[in-house]
PDB file of C-alpha atoms and ligand atoms in Angstrom:
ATOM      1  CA  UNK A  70     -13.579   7.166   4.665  1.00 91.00           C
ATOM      2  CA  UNK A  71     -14.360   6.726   0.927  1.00 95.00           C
ATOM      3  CA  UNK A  72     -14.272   3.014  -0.185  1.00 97.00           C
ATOM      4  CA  UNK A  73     -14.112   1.860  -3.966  1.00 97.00           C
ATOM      5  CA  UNK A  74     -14.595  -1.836  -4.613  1.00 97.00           C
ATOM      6  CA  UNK A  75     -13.135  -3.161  -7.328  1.00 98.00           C
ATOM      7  CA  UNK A  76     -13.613  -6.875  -9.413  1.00 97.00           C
ATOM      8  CA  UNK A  77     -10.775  -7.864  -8.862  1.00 98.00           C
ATOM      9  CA  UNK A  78      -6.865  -6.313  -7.959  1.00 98.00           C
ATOM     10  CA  UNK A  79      -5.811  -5.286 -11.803  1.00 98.00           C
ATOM     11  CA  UNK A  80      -8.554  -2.812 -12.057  1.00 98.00           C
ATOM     12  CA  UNK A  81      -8.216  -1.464  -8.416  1.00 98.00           C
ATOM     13  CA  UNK A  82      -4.595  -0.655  -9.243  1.00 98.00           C
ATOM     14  CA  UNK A  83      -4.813   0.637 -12.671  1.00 98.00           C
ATOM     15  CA  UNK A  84      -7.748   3.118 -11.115  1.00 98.00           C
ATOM     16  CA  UNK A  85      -5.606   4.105  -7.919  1.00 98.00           C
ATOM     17  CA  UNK A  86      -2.429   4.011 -11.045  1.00 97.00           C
ATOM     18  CA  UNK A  87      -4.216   6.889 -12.420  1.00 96.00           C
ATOM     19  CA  UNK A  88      -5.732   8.789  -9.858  1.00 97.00           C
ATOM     20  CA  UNK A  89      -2.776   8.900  -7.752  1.00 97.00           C
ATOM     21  CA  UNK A  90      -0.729  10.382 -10.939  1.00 95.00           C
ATOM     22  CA  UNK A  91      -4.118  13.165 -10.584  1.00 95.00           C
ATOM     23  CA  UNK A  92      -2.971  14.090  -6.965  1.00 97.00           C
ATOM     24  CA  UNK A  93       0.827  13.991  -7.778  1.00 95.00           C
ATOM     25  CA  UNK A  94      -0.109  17.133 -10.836  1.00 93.00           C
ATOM     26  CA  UNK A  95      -2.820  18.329  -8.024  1.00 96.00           C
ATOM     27  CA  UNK A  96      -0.554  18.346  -5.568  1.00 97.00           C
ATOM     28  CA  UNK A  97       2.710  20.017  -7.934  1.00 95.00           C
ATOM     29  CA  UNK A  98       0.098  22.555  -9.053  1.00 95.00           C
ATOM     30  CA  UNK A  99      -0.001  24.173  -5.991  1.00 96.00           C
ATOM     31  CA  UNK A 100       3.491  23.799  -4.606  1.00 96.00           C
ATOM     32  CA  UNK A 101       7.145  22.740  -5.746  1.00 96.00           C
ATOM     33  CA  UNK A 102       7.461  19.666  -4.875  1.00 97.00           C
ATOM     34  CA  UNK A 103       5.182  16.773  -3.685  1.00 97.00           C
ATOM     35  CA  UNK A 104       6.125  14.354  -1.105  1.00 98.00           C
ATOM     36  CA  UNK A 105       5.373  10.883  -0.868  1.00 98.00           C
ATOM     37  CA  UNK A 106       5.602   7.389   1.329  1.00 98.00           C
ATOM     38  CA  UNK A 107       5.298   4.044  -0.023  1.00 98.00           C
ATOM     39  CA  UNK A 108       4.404   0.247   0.811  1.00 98.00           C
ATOM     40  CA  UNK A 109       6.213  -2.760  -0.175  1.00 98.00           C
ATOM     41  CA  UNK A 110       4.384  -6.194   0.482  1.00 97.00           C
ATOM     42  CA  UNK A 111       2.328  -8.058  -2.512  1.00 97.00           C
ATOM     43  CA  UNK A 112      -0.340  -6.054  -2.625  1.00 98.00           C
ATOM     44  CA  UNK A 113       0.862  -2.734  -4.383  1.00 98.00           C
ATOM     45  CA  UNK A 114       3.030  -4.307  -6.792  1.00 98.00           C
ATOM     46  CA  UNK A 115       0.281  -4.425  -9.476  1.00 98.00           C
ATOM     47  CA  UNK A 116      -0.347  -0.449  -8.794  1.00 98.00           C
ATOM     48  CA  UNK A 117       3.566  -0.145  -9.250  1.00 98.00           C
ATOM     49  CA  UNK A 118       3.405  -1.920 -12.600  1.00 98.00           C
ATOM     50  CA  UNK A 119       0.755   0.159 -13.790  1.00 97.00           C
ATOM     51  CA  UNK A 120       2.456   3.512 -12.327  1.00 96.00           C
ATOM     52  CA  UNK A 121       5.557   2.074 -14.236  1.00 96.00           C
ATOM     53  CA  UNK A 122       3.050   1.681 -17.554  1.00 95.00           C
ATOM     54  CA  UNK A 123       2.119   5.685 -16.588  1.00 94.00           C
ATOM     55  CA  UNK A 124       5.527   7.034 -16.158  1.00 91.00           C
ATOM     56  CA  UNK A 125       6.708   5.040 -19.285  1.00 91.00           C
ATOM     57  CA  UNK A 126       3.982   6.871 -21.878  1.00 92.00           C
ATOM     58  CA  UNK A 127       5.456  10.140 -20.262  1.00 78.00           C
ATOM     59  CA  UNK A 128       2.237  11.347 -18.290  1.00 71.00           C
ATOM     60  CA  UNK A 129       4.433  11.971 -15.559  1.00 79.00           C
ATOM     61  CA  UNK A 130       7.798  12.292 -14.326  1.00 79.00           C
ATOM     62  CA  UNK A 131       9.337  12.355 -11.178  1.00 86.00           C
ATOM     63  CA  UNK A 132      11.412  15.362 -10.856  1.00 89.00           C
ATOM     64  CA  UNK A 133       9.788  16.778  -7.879  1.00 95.00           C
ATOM     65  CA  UNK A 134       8.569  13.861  -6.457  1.00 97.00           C
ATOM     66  CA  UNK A 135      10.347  12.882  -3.219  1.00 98.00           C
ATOM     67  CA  UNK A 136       9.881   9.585  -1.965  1.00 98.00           C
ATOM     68  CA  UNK A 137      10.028   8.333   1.585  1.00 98.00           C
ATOM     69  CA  UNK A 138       9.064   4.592   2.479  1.00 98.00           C
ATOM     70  CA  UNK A 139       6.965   3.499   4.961  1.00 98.00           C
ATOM     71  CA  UNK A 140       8.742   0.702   6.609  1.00 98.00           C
ATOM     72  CA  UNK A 141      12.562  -1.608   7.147  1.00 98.00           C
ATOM     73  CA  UNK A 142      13.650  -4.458   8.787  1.00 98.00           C
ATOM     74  CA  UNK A 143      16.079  -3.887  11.374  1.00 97.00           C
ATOM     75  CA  UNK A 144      20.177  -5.212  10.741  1.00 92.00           C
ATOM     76  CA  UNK A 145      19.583  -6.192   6.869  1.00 92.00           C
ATOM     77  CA  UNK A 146      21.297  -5.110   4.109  1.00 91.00           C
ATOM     78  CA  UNK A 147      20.247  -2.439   1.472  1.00 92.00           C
ATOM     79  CA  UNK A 148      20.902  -4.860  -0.919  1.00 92.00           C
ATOM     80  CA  UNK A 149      19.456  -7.878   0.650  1.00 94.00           C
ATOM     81  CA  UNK A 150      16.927  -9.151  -1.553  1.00 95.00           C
ATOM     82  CA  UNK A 151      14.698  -9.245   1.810  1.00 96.00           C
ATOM     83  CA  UNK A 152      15.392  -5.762   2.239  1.00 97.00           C
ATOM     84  CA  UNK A 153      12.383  -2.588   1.485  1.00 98.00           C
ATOM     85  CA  UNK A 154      14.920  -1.186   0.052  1.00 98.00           C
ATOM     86  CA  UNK A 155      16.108  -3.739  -2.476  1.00 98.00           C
ATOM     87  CA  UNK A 156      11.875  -4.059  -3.311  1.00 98.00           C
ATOM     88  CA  UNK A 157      11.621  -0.362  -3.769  1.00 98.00           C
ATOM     89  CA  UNK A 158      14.083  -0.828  -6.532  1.00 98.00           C
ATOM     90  CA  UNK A 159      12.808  -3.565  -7.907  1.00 98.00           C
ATOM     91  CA  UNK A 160       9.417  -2.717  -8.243  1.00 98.00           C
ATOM     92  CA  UNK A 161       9.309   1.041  -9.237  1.00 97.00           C
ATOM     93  CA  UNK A 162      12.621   3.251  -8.652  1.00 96.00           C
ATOM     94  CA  UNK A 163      14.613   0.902 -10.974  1.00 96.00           C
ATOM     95  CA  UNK A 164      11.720   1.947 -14.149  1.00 95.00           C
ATOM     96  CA  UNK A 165      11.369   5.211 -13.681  1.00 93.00           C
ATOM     97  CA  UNK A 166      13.853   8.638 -13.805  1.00 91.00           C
ATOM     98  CA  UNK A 167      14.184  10.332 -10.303  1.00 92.00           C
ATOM     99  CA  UNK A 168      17.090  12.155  -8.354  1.00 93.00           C
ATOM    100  CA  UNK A 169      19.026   9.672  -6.224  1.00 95.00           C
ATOM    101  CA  UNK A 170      18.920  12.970  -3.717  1.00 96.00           C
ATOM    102  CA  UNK A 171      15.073  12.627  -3.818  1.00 97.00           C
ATOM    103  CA  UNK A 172      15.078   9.012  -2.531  1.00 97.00           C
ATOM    104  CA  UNK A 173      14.955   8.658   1.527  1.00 97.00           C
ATOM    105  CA  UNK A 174      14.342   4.960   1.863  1.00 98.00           C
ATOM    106  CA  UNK A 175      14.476   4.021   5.372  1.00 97.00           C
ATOM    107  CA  UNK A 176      17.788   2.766   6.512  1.00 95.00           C
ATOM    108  CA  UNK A 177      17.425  -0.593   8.713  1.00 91.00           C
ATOM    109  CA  UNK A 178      21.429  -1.016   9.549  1.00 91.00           C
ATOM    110  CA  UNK A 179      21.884   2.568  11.353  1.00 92.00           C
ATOM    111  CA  UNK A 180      24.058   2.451  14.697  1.00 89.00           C
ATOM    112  CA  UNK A 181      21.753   4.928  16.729  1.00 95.00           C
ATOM    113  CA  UNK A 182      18.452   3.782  15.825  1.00 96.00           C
ATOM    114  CA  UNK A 183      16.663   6.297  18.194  1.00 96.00           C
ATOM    115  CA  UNK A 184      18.171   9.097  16.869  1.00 97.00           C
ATOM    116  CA  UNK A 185      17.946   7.584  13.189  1.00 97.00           C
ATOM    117  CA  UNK A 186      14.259   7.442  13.742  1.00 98.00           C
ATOM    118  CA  UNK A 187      13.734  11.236  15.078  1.00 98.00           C
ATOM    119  CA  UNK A 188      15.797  12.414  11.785  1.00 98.00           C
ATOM    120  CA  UNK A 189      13.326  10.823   9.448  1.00 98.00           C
ATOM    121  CA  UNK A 190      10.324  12.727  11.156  1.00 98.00           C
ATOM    122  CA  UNK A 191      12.853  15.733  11.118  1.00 98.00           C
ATOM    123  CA  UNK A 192      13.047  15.220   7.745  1.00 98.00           C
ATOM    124  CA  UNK A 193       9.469  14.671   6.630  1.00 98.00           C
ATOM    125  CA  UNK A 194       8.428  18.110   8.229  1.00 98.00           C
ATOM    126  CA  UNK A 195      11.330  19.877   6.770  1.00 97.00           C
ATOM    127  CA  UNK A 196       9.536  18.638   3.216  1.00 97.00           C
ATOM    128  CA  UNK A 197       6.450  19.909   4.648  1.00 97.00           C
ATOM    129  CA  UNK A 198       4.644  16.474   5.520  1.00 98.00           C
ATOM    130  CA  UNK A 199       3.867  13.609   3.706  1.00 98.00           C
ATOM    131  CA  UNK A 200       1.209  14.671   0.833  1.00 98.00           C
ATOM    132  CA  UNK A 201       0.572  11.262  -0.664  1.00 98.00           C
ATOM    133  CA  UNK A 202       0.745   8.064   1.871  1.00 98.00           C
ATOM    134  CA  UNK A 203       0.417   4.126   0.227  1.00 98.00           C
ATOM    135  CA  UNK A 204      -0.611   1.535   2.879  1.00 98.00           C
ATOM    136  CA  UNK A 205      -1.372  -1.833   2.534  1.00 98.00           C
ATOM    137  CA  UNK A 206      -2.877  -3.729   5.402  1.00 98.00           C
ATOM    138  CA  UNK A 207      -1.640  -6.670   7.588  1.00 98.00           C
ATOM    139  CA  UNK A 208      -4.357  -9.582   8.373  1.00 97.00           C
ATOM    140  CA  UNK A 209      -3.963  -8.673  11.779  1.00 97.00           C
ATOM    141  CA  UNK A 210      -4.378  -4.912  11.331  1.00 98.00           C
ATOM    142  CA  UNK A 211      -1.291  -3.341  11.292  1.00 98.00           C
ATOM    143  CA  UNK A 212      -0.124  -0.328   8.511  1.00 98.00           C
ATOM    144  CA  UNK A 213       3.735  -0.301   8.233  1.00 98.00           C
ATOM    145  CA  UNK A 214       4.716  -2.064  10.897  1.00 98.00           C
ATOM    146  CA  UNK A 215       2.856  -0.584  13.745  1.00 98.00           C
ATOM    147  CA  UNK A 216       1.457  -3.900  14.730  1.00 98.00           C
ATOM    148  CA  UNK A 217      -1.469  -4.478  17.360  1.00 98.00           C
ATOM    149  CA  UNK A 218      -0.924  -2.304  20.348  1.00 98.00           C
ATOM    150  CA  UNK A 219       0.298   0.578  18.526  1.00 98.00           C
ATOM    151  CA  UNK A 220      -0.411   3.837  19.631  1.00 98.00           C
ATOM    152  CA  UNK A 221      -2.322   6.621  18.030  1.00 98.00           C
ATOM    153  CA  UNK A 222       0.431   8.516  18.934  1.00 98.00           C
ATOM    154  CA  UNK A 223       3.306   7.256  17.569  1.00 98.00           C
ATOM    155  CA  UNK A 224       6.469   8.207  15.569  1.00 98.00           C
ATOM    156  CA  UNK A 225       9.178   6.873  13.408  1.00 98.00           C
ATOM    157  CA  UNK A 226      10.426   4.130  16.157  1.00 98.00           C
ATOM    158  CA  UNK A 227      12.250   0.764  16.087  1.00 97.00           C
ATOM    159  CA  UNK A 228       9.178  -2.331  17.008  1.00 98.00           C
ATOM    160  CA  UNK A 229       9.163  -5.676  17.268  1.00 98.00           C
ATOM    161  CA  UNK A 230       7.361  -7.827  14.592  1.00 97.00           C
ATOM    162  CA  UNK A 231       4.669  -9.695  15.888  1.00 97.00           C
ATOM    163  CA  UNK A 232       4.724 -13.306  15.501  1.00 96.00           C
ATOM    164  CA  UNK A 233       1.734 -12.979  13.500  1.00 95.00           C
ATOM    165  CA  UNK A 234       3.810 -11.279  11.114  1.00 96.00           C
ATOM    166  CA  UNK A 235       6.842 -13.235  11.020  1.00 96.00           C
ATOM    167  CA  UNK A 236       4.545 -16.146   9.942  1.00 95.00           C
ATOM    168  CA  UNK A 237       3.165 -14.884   7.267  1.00 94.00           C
ATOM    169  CA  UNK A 238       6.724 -13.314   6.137  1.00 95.00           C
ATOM    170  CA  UNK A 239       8.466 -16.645   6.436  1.00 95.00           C
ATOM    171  CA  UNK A 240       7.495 -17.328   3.332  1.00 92.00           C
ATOM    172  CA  UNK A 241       9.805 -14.537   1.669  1.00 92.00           C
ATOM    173  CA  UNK A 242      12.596 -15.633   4.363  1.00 92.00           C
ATOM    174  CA  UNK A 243      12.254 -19.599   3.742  1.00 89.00           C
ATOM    175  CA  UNK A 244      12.080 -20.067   7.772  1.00 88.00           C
ATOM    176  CA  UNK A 245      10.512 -17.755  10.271  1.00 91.00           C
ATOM    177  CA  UNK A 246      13.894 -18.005  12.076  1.00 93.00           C
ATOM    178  CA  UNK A 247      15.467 -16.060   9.336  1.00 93.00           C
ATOM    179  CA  UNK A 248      12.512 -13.927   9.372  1.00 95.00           C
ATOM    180  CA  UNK A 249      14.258 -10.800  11.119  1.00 96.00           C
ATOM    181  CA  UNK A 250      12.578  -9.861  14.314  1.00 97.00           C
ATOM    182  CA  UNK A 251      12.281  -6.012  14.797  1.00 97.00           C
ATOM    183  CA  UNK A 252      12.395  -3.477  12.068  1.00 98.00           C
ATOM    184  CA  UNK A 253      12.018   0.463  11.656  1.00 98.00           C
ATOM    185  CA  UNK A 254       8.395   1.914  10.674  1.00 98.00           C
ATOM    186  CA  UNK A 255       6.842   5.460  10.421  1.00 98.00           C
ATOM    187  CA  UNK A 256       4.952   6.092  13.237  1.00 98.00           C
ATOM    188  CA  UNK A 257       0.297   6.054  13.322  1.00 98.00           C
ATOM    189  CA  UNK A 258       0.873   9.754  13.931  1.00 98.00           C
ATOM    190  CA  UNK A 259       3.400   9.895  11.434  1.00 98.00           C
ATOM    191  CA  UNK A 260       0.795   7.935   8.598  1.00 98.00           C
ATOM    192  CA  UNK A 261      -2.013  10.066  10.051  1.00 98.00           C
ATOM    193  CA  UNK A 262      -0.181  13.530   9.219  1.00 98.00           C
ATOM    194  CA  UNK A 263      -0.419  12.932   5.623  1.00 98.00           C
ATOM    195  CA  UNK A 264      -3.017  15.100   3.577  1.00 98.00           C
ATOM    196  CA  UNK A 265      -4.197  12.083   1.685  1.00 98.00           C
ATOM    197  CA  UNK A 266      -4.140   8.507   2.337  1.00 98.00           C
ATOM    198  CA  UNK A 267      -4.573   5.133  -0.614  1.00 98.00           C
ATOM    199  CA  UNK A 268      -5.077   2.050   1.201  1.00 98.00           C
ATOM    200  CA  UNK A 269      -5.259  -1.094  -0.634  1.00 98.00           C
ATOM    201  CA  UNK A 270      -6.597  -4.814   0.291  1.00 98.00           C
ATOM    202  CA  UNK A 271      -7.408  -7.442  -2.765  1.00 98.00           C
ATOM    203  CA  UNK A 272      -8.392 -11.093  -1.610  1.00 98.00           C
ATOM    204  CA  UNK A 273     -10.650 -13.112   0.970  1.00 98.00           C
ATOM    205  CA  UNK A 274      -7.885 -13.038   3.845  1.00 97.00           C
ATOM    206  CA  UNK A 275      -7.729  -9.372   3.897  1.00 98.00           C
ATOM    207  CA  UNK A 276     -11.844  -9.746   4.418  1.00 98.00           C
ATOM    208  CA  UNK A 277     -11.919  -9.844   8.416  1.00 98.00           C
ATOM    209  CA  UNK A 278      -9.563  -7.084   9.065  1.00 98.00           C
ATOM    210  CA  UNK A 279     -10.972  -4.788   6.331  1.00 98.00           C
ATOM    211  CA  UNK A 280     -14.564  -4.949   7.953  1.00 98.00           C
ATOM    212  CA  UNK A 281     -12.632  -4.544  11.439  1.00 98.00           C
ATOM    213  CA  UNK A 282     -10.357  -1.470   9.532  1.00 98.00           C
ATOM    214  CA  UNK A 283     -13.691   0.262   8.664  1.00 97.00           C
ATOM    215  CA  UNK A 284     -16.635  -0.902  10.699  1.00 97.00           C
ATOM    216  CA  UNK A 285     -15.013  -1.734  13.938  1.00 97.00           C
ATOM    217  CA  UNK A 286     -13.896   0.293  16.925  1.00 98.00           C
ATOM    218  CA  UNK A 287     -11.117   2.539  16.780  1.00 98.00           C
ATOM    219  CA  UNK A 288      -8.701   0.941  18.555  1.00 98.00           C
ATOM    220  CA  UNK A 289      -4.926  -0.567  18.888  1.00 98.00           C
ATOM    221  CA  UNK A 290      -6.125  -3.842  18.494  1.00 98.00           C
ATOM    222  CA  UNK A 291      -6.678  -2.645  14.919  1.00 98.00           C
ATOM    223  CA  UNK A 292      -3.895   0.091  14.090  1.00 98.00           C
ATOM    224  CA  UNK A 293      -5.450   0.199  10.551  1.00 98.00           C
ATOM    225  CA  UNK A 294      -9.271   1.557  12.556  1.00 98.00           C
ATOM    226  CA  UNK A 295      -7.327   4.739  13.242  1.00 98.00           C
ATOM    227  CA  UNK A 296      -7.656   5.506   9.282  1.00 98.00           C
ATOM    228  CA  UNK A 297     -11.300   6.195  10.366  1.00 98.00           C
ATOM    229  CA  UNK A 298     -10.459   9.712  12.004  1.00 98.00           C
ATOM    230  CA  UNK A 299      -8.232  10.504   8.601  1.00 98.00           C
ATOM    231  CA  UNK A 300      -9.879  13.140   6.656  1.00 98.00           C
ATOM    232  CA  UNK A 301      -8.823  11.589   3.587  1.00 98.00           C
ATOM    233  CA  UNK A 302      -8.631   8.276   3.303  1.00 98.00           C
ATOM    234  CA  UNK A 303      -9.697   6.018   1.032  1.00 98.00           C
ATOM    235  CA  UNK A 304      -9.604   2.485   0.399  1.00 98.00           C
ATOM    236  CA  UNK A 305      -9.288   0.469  -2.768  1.00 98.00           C
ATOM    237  CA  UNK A 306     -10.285  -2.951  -2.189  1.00 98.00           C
ATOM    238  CA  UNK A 307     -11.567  -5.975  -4.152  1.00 98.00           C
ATOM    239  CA  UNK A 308     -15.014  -7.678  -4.425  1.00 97.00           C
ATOM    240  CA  UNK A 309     -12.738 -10.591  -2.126  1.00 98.00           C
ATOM    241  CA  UNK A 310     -11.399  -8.013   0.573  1.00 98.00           C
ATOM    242  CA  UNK A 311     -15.026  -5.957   0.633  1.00 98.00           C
ATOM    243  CA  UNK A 312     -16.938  -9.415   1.231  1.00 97.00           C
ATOM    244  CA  UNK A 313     -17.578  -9.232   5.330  1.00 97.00           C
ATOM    245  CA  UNK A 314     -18.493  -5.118   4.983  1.00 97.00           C
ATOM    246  CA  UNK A 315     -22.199  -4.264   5.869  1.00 92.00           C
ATOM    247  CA  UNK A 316     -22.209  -1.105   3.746  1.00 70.00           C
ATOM    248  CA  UNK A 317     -21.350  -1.460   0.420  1.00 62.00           C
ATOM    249  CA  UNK A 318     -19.851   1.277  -1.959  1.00 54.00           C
ATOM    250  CA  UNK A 319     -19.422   0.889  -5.571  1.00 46.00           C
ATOM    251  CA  UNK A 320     -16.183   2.117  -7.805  1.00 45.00           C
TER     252      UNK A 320
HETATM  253  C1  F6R B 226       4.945  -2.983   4.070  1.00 90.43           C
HETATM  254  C2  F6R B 226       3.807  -2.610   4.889  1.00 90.43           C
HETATM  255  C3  F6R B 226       2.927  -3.650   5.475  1.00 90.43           C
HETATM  256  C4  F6R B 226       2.106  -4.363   4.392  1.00 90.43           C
HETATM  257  C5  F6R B 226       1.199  -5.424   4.998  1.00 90.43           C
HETATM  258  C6  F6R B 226       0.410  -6.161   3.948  1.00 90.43           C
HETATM  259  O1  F6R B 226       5.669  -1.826   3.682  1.00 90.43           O
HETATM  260  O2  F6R B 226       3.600  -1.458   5.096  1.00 90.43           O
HETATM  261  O3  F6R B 226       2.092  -3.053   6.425  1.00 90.43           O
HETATM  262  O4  F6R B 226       1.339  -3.404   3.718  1.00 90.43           O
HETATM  263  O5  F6R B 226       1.954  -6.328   5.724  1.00 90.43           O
HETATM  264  O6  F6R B 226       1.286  -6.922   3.188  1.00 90.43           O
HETATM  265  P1  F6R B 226       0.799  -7.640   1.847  1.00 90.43           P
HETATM  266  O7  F6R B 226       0.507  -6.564   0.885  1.00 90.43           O
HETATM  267  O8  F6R B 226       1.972  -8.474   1.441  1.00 90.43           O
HETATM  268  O9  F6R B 226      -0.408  -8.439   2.204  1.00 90.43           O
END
């Protein structure tokens, strides 16, 4: 895995910003259109701003981009402003011009969610895989929501939240018992299939499972370790988030 360490979150993002934007023309140079799957969470919101900042001075545009995301909580709104979907707007597909028919934000209030699930994979293939994947990391290890215990193996599949997780999300939900407790995620497999993966970490508390993401075993207890048998992947940390790794890489 290729790791760049960064001072500090702005200049991670603005770097990832731009070469990101690289692989979207890399990617469109070869093929029609270029498919992608995105993270919500705090940590790529500066990267969206700067993407934003990108798309705005007309480096890029989005016509044959499609987007996928990676992640939903189960029975909430579109428009709840807890919703993926609602910070997928708000944070990128609100500033920038794409087709409406080119957005396939994972739906979290569909009645069979087994068969909901099996049409999103359907769909990815029939795209021709994800080229482009975002992650951010959970403190406990988890990409999406394929918490602890996931398999290498999985697919787009309803999960519970660990409670872990709903801790840390209370804060967005004022309680953790409005925090909701299952949602919809790709699957490992699913993240693994793409041709080239960003992951990004800024801060101290991301420190532990970073080191554990790269240096440990590759395991479930660490969904994030199964990154290491990606053969692109690359990480964009901080100074903060690289502090507990024994090799060091520079930017
Ligand atoms: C959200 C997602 C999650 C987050 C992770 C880190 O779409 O995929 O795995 O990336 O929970 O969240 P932040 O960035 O808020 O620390």
């Amino acid at each position: 895995m290729k790791i760049s360490i960064f001072d500090n979150k702005e200049k991670g993002s603005k770097n990832l910003a731009l070469l990101f934007v690289n692989k979207i023309q890399e990617v469109l140079s070869k093929k029609s259109i270029c498919t992608i799957s995105l993270a919500t969470g705090s940590s790529p919101i500066t990267f969206y701003k700067e993407l934003i900042k990108i798309f705005k001075s007309k480096k890029v545009d989005f016509d044959n981009i499609i987007i996928f995301n990676l992640d939903e909580f189960l029975d909430i709104e579109p428009n709840s402003i807890n919703s993926y979907n609602y910070y997928m707007h708000k944070h990128l597909l609100n500033h920038i011009r794409i087709k409406e028919k080119n957005i396939n934000l994972l739906s979290g209030n569909r009645k069979n969610i087994t068969e909901y699930c099996k049409s999103i994979e359907t769909k990815i293939k029939k795209y021709g895989g994800i080229d482009i994947q975002i992650l951010g990391i959970g403190r406990n290890g988890h990409i999406g929501f394929n918490e602890p215990g996931s398999k290498k193996s999985s697919l787009t599949r309803s999960v519970n939240i660990s409670h872990d997780s709903i801790s840390i999300l209370a804060k967005d939900f004022k309680n953790s018992n409005n925090v909701p407790k299952k949602a919809i995620t790709l699957g490992i497999k699913t993240i693994l299939s793409a041709k080239k993966i960003y992951l990004m970490a800024w801060g101290l508390n991301k420190s532990i499972i970073i080191k554990e993401a790269i240096e440990g075993n590759i395991d479930k207890s660490c969904p994030a370790s199964f990154l290491q048998l990606h053969n692109d992947a690359e990480f964009f940390i901080d100074k903060n988030a690289s502090s507990k790794l024994s090799i060091k890489s520079k930017s």
